[in-house]
Short mmCIF file of C-alpha atoms in Angstrom, two decimals:
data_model
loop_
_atom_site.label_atom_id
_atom_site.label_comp_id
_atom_site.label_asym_id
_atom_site.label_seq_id
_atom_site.Cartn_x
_atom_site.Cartn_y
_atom_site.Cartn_z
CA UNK A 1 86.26 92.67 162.28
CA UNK A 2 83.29 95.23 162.60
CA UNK A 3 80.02 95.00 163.69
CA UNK A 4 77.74 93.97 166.45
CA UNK A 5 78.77 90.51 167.36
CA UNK A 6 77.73 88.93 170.39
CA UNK A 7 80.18 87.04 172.68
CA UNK A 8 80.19 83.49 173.59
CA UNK A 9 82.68 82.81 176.61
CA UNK A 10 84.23 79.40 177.59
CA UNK A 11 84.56 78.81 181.13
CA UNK A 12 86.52 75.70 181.14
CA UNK A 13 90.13 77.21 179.95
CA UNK A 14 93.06 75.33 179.45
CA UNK A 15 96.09 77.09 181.44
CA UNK A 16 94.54 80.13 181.77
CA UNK A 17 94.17 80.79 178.12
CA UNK A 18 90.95 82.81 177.86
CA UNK A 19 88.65 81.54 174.67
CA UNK A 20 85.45 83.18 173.40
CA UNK A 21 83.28 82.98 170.12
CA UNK A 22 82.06 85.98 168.46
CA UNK A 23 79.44 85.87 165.88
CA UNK A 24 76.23 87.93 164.49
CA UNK A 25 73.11 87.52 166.97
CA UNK A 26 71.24 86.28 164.34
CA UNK A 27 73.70 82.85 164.24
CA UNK A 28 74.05 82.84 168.12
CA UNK A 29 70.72 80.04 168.61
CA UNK A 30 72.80 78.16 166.18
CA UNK A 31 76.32 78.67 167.31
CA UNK A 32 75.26 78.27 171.33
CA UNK A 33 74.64 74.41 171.36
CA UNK A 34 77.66 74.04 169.19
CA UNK A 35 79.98 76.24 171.40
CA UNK A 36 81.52 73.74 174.07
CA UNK A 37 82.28 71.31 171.33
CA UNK A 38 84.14 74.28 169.64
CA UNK A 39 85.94 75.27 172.69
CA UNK A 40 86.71 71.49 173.90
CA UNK A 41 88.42 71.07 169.78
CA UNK A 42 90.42 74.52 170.27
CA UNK A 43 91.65 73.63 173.81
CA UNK A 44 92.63 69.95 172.52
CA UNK A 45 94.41 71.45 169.77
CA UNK A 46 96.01 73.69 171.52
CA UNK A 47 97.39 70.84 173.67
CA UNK A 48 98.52 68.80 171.34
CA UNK A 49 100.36 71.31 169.44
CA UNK A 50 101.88 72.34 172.59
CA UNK A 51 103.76 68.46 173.36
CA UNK A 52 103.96 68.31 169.41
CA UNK A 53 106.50 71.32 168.87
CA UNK A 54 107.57 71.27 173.10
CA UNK A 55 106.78 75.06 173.06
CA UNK A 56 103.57 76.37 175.16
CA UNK A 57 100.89 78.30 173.48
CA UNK A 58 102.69 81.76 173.74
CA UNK A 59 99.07 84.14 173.78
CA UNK A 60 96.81 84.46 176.59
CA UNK A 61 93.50 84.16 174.50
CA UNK A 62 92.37 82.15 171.85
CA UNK A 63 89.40 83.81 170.29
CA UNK A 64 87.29 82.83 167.24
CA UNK A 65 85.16 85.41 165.30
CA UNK A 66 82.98 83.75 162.45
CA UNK A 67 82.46 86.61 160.46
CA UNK A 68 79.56 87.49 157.37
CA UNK A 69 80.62 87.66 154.30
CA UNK A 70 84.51 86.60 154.95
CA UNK A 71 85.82 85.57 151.53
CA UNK A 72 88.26 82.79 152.87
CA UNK A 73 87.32 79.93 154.81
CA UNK A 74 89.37 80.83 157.88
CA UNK A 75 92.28 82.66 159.10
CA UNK A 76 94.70 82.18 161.77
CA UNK A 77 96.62 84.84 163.36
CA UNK A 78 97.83 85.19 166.53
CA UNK A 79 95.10 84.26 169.38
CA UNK A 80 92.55 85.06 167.05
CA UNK A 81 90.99 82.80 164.16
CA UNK A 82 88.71 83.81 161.37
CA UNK A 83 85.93 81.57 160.25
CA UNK A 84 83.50 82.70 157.55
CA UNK A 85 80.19 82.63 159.11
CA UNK A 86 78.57 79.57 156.70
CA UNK A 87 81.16 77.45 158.97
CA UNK A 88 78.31 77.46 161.93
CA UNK A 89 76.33 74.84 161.50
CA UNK A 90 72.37 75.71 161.48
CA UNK A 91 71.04 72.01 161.46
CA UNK A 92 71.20 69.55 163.75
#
């Protein structure tokens, strides 16, 4: 992912797993009230995969870049997931 993208960082981290959300600063007023939501689904998921398989998360981040222009809907790859940027929600 290129570009200038502006960070979002959580600070409530589940075991130490560090989680931010990248993005264009033209979609950070609408990805800001949306981030702890995002975060709070991410470290729930994370969690429940974890008892689900009985293996901990095995990456020490968890980042999610919603990228312009990103010709699938998402992406996962290790502590890293893909979102194509229409995913941000600009109403409320």
């Amino acid at each position: 992912v290129a570009g200038n993208y502006k960070e979002i960082v959580s600070k409530n981290n589940h075991k130490n797993i560090a989680m931010s959300l990248y993005a264009r600063e033209s979609l950070m007023k609408h990805l800001e009230p949306q981030a702890e939501e995002i975060f709070l689904i991410h470290r729930e998921s994370i969690k429940f995969y974890e008892g689900f398989f009985g293996v901990e998360y095995p990456f020490k981040k968890c980042d999610s870049v919603f990228a312009v222009e990103y010709n699938m809907g998402a992406m996962e790859n290790p502590g890293c997931i893909l979102y194509n940027d229409r995913f941000v929600w600009r109403d409320k």
